Amino acid sequence: ETGVTQSPTHLIKTRGQQVTLRCSSQSGHNTVSWYQQALGQGPQFIFQYYREEENGRGNFPPRFSGLQFPNYSSELNVNALELDDSALYLCASRKLAGGLNEQFFGPGTRLTVL
Amino acid sequence: RKEVEQDPGPFNVPEGATVAFNCTYSNSASQSFFWYRQDCRKEPKLLMSVYSSGNEDGRFTAQLNRASQYISLLIRDSKLSDSATYLCVVPEYNFNKFYFGSGTKLNVKP
């Protein structure tokens, strides 16, 4: 196991609602990235947090936002949910330091928007 | 053009076969690359990192061709347990974004 945990495991919401997903990073890791994975597709990079600041963002609208806390855990918030937001949401943590930059993933949160 | 492109497959091979996947990338500034495997409805798991010309780990060999901007993954002596989707990952040079390919599905048959 990677030591990265996510909650909840599954979630069902309706269009227009808001959702918050949570991620606890692996011990010793200070950087968290979030991904959206639609069925049959590769993960799409949403954003990355380091030292509580967003330092990288993919092509997602502003209604996707996040937070990182002093203990390096993180939240992903999605406002005004749309049907196309239904996907597996993955977080990955890594240690930002010279060297490997290898990411380790949590088990994901499966979001269904009705 | 997509940042990372992979042949979606599926590749259907018998046990013991050797199989190779290719992944092409568009950003010539990218310095390191990763292969992940993903089982159905599970999270991606790191398989190999590629930082120079290549890397080998047991039955798995990853090679990097910077001039042609592609990375390959070779699996020798395929096992049933190798059946999975293999994802190619290309970070931006500063590691502030990560681009995944859509994955290549491998089915190893008895």
Tab-separated table of C-alpha atoms in Angstrom:
chain	number	residue	atom	x	y	z
A	1	GLU	CA	0.000	0.000	0.000
A	2	THR	CA	1.158	3.550	-0.751
A	3	GLY	CA	0.002	5.165	2.490
A	4	VAL	CA	-2.106	7.676	0.567
A	5	THR	CA	-5.710	7.630	1.715
A	6	GLN	CA	-8.814	9.254	0.265
A	7	SER	CA	-12.338	9.789	1.489
A	8	PRO	CA	-15.071	9.099	0.783
A	9	THR	CA	-14.752	5.986	-1.359
A	10	HIS	CA	-17.942	6.640	-3.289
A	11	LEU	CA	-20.237	9.619	-3.564
A	12	ILE	CA	-23.481	10.369	-5.375
A	13	LYS	CA	-24.502	13.965	-5.995
A	14	THR	CA	-26.971	15.796	-8.203
A	15	ARG	CA	-26.294	18.481	-10.781
A	16	GLY	CA	-25.602	21.894	-9.304
A	17	GLN	CA	-24.460	20.576	-5.927
A	18	GLN	CA	-21.023	21.049	-4.424
A	19	VAL	CA	-18.641	18.317	-3.294
A	20	THR	CA	-15.483	18.110	-1.171
A	21	LEU	CA	-13.056	15.217	-1.508
A	22	ARG	CA	-10.207	14.571	0.918
A	23	CYS	CA	-6.719	13.154	0.655
A	24	SER	CA	-4.043	12.313	3.217
A	25	SER	CA	-0.585	12.123	1.746
A	26	GLN	CA	2.068	9.532	2.423
A	27	SER	CA	4.287	10.262	5.414
A	28	GLY	CA	7.218	12.464	4.392
A	29	HIS	CA	5.499	13.714	1.226
A	30	ASN	CA	4.860	17.453	0.860
A	31	THR	CA	3.250	17.732	-2.575
A	32	VAL	CA	-0.224	16.596	-3.565
A	33	SER	CA	-1.725	16.406	-7.052
A	34	TRP	CA	-5.326	15.729	-8.001
A	35	TYR	CA	-6.528	13.917	-11.105
A	36	GLN	CA	-9.849	13.200	-12.781
A	37	GLN	CA	-10.161	9.861	-14.554
A	38	ALA	CA	-13.180	9.231	-16.751
A	39	LEU	CA	-14.047	5.658	-17.701
A	40	GLY	CA	-11.653	4.287	-20.316
A	41	GLN	CA	-9.379	7.331	-20.176
A	42	GLY	CA	-6.074	8.148	-18.542
A	43	PRO	CA	-6.002	10.425	-15.487
A	44	GLN	CA	-6.253	14.137	-16.304
A	45	PHE	CA	-4.190	16.508	-14.149
A	46	ILE	CA	-6.374	18.982	-12.238
A	47	PHE	CA	-3.853	20.792	-10.034
A	48	GLN	CA	-0.949	20.405	-7.637
A	49	TYR	CA	-0.294	21.847	-4.178
A	50	TYR	CA	3.015	22.465	-2.474
A	51	ARG	CA	3.429	24.323	0.825
A	52	GLU	CA	-0.287	25.114	0.852
A	53	GLU	CA	-0.114	26.915	-2.514
A	54	GLU	CA	-1.325	25.788	-5.923
A	55	ASN	CA	1.790	25.571	-8.109
A	56	GLY	CA	0.429	23.852	-11.200
A	57	ARG	CA	-2.964	23.590	-12.879
A	58	GLY	CA	-4.411	21.653	-15.776
A	59	ASN	CA	-7.255	22.650	-18.091
A	60	PHE	CA	-10.044	22.664	-15.531
A	61	PRO	CA	-12.458	25.539	-14.852
A	62	PRO	CA	-12.294	27.629	-11.659
A	63	ARG	CA	-15.173	25.696	-10.109
A	64	PHE	CA	-12.508	23.064	-9.385
A	65	SER	CA	-10.562	24.389	-6.409
A	66	GLY	CA	-8.396	22.964	-3.689
A	67	LEU	CA	-6.620	23.399	-0.420
A	68	GLN	CA	-3.550	21.963	1.216
A	69	PHE	CA	-3.153	21.983	4.979
A	70	PRO	CA	-0.013	22.317	7.125
A	71	ASN	CA	0.076	18.528	7.595
A	72	TYR	CA	0.146	18.234	3.748
A	73	SER	CA	-3.315	16.696	3.516
A	74	SER	CA	-5.506	18.182	0.814
A	75	GLU	CA	-9.061	18.804	-0.342
A	76	LEU	CA	-10.587	19.038	-3.784
A	77	ASN	CA	-13.760	21.111	-4.038
A	78	VAL	CA	-16.030	21.079	-7.061
A	79	ASN	CA	-18.880	23.584	-7.291
A	80	ALA	CA	-21.922	23.554	-9.560
A	81	LEU	CA	-21.530	19.879	-10.412
A	82	GLU	CA	-22.200	18.799	-13.980
A	83	LEU	CA	-23.012	15.339	-15.307
A	84	ASP	CA	-19.579	15.177	-16.978
A	85	ASP	CA	-17.924	15.512	-13.574
A	86	SER	CA	-18.806	11.870	-12.931
A	87	ALA	CA	-15.408	10.159	-12.703
A	88	LEU	CA	-12.805	8.608	-10.440
A	89	TYR	CA	-10.911	11.334	-8.589
A	90	LEU	CA	-7.391	10.388	-7.642
A	91	CYS	CA	-4.891	12.137	-5.468
A	92	ALA	CA	-1.182	11.451	-5.579
A	93	SER	CA	1.548	12.539	-3.216
A	94	ARG	CA	5.288	12.903	-3.642
A	95	LYS	CA	8.261	14.467	-1.972
A	96	LEU	CA	9.372	17.636	-3.714
A	97	ALA	CA	13.109	17.262	-3.484
A	98	GLY	CA	16.025	16.752	-5.827
A	99	GLY	CA	15.669	13.344	-7.375
A	100	LEU	CA	12.860	11.048	-8.031
A	101	ASN	CA	9.574	12.975	-8.232
A	102	GLU	CA	7.689	9.705	-8.227
A	103	GLN	CA	4.012	10.009	-7.373
A	104	PHE	CA	2.048	7.520	-5.290
A	105	PHE	CA	-1.690	7.317	-5.666
A	106	GLY	CA	-4.543	6.861	-3.260
A	107	PRO	CA	-7.406	4.467	-4.045
A	108	GLY	CA	-9.610	7.248	-5.400
A	109	THR	CA	-13.097	8.597	-4.835
A	110	ARG	CA	-15.721	7.541	-7.345
A	111	LEU	CA	-18.116	10.443	-7.918
A	112	THR	CA	-21.433	9.982	-9.666
A	113	VAL	CA	-23.411	13.068	-10.654
A	114	LEU	CA	-27.086	12.480	-11.433
B	1	ARG	CA	-1.577	17.401	-30.726
B	2	LYS	CA	-1.963	15.591	-27.402
B	3	GLU	CA	0.861	15.899	-24.878
B	4	VAL	CA	1.164	12.124	-24.559
B	5	GLU	CA	-0.101	9.478	-26.962
B	6	GLN	CA	-0.332	5.736	-26.531
B	7	ASP	CA	-1.727	2.905	-28.631
B	8	PRO	CA	-4.885	1.904	-26.710
B	9	GLY	CA	-4.637	-1.752	-27.735
B	10	PRO	CA	-5.769	-4.165	-26.501
B	11	PHE	CA	-2.679	-6.261	-26.921
B	12	ASN	CA	-3.700	-9.918	-26.590
B	13	VAL	CA	-0.658	-12.145	-26.047
B	14	PRO	CA	-0.040	-15.700	-24.800
B	15	GLU	CA	1.813	-16.394	-21.571
B	16	GLY	CA	5.554	-16.268	-22.081
B	17	ALA	CA	5.382	-13.795	-24.957
B	18	THR	CA	7.386	-10.590	-25.200
B	19	VAL	CA	5.344	-7.452	-25.758
B	20	ALA	CA	6.318	-3.813	-26.255
B	21	PHE	CA	4.344	-0.604	-25.904
B	22	ASN	CA	5.294	2.796	-27.225
B	23	CYS	CA	4.424	6.228	-25.934
B	24	THR	CA	5.139	9.490	-27.765
B	25	TYR	CA	5.317	12.910	-26.132
B	26	SER	CA	5.268	16.433	-27.494
B	27	ASN	CA	7.254	18.482	-24.948
B	28	SER	CA	10.940	18.158	-25.762
B	29	ALA	CA	11.855	19.850	-22.469
B	30	SER	CA	10.545	16.958	-20.353
B	31	GLN	CA	13.395	15.264	-18.534
B	32	SER	CA	11.963	12.209	-16.834
B	33	PHE	CA	9.179	9.792	-17.499
B	34	PHE	CA	7.169	7.128	-15.735
B	35	TRP	CA	5.275	3.952	-16.482
B	36	TYR	CA	2.350	3.015	-14.243
B	37	ARG	CA	0.123	-0.031	-14.338
B	38	GLN	CA	-3.545	0.208	-13.497
B	39	ASP	CA	-5.770	-2.737	-12.749
B	40	CYS	CA	-9.491	-2.482	-13.418
B	41	ARG	CA	-11.159	-0.010	-11.049
B	42	LYS	CA	-7.955	0.439	-9.019
B	43	GLU	CA	-5.469	3.287	-8.672
B	44	PRO	CA	-2.353	3.530	-10.864
B	45	LYS	CA	0.740	1.929	-9.359
B	46	LEU	CA	4.276	2.997	-10.245
B	47	LEU	CA	6.041	0.436	-12.396
B	48	MET	CA	9.202	2.172	-13.590
B	49	SER	CA	10.888	5.560	-13.773
B	50	VAL	CA	13.027	6.571	-16.750
B	51	TYR	CA	15.573	9.339	-16.305
B	52	SER	CA	18.286	8.649	-18.850
B	53	SER	CA	18.353	6.313	-21.790
B	54	GLY	CA	16.535	3.529	-20.019
B	55	ASN	CA	15.876	1.390	-17.002
B	56	GLU	CA	15.522	-2.347	-16.391
B	57	ASP	CA	13.785	-4.158	-13.563
B	58	GLY	CA	13.514	-7.900	-13.916
B	59	ARG	CA	11.258	-8.703	-16.877
B	60	PHE	CA	10.529	-5.041	-17.528
B	61	THR	CA	12.674	-2.682	-19.592
B	62	ALA	CA	11.899	0.951	-20.308
B	63	GLN	CA	13.777	2.860	-22.977
B	64	LEU	CA	13.834	6.543	-23.827
B	65	ASN	CA	14.538	8.014	-27.234
B	66	ARG	CA	14.800	11.778	-26.787
B	67	ALA	CA	15.514	12.504	-30.441
B	68	SER	CA	12.259	10.873	-31.533
B	69	GLN	CA	10.415	11.784	-28.311
B	70	TYR	CA	9.158	8.364	-27.391
B	71	ILE	CA	9.376	5.991	-24.470
B	72	SER	CA	8.889	2.262	-24.759
B	73	LEU	CA	8.072	-0.459	-22.247
B	74	LEU	CA	9.131	-4.042	-22.953
B	75	ILE	CA	7.716	-6.939	-20.977
B	76	ARG	CA	9.470	-10.290	-21.368
B	77	ASP	CA	8.052	-13.689	-20.438
B	78	SER	CA	4.535	-12.309	-19.908
B	79	LYS	CA	2.566	-13.628	-16.947
B	80	LEU	CA	-1.199	-13.764	-16.518
B	81	SER	CA	-0.755	-11.261	-13.693
B	82	ASP	CA	0.689	-8.719	-16.149
B	83	SER	CA	-2.810	-8.195	-17.575
B	84	ALA	CA	-3.581	-4.547	-16.852
B	85	THR	CA	-3.597	-1.107	-18.462
B	86	TYR	CA	-0.171	0.505	-18.768
B	87	LEU	CA	-0.041	4.284	-18.478
B	88	CYS	CA	2.766	6.487	-19.746
B	89	VAL	CA	3.365	9.684	-17.739
B	90	VAL	CA	5.306	12.736	-18.888
B	91	PRO	CA	5.858	15.575	-16.420
B	92	GLU	CA	6.586	19.122	-17.445
B	93	TYR	CA	10.271	19.956	-16.966
B	94	ASN	CA	9.552	21.656	-13.599
B	95	PHE	CA	7.226	18.842	-12.399
B	96	ASN	CA	4.350	21.273	-11.917
B	97	LYS	CA	2.118	19.341	-14.311
B	98	PHE	CA	1.876	15.678	-15.190
B	99	TYR	CA	0.450	14.356	-18.427
B	100	PHE	CA	-0.902	10.807	-18.635
B	101	GLY	CA	-1.500	8.886	-21.797
B	102	SER	CA	-4.842	7.187	-22.243
B	103	GLY	CA	-3.233	3.818	-21.476
B	104	THR	CA	-2.499	0.596	-23.338
B	105	LYS	CA	-4.491	-2.453	-22.332
B	106	LEU	CA	-2.653	-5.777	-22.115
B	107	ASN	CA	-4.416	-9.137	-21.921
B	108	VAL	CA	-2.151	-12.134	-21.271
B	109	LYS	CA	-3.908	-15.396	-22.126
B	110	PRO	CA	-3.078	-18.898	-20.848
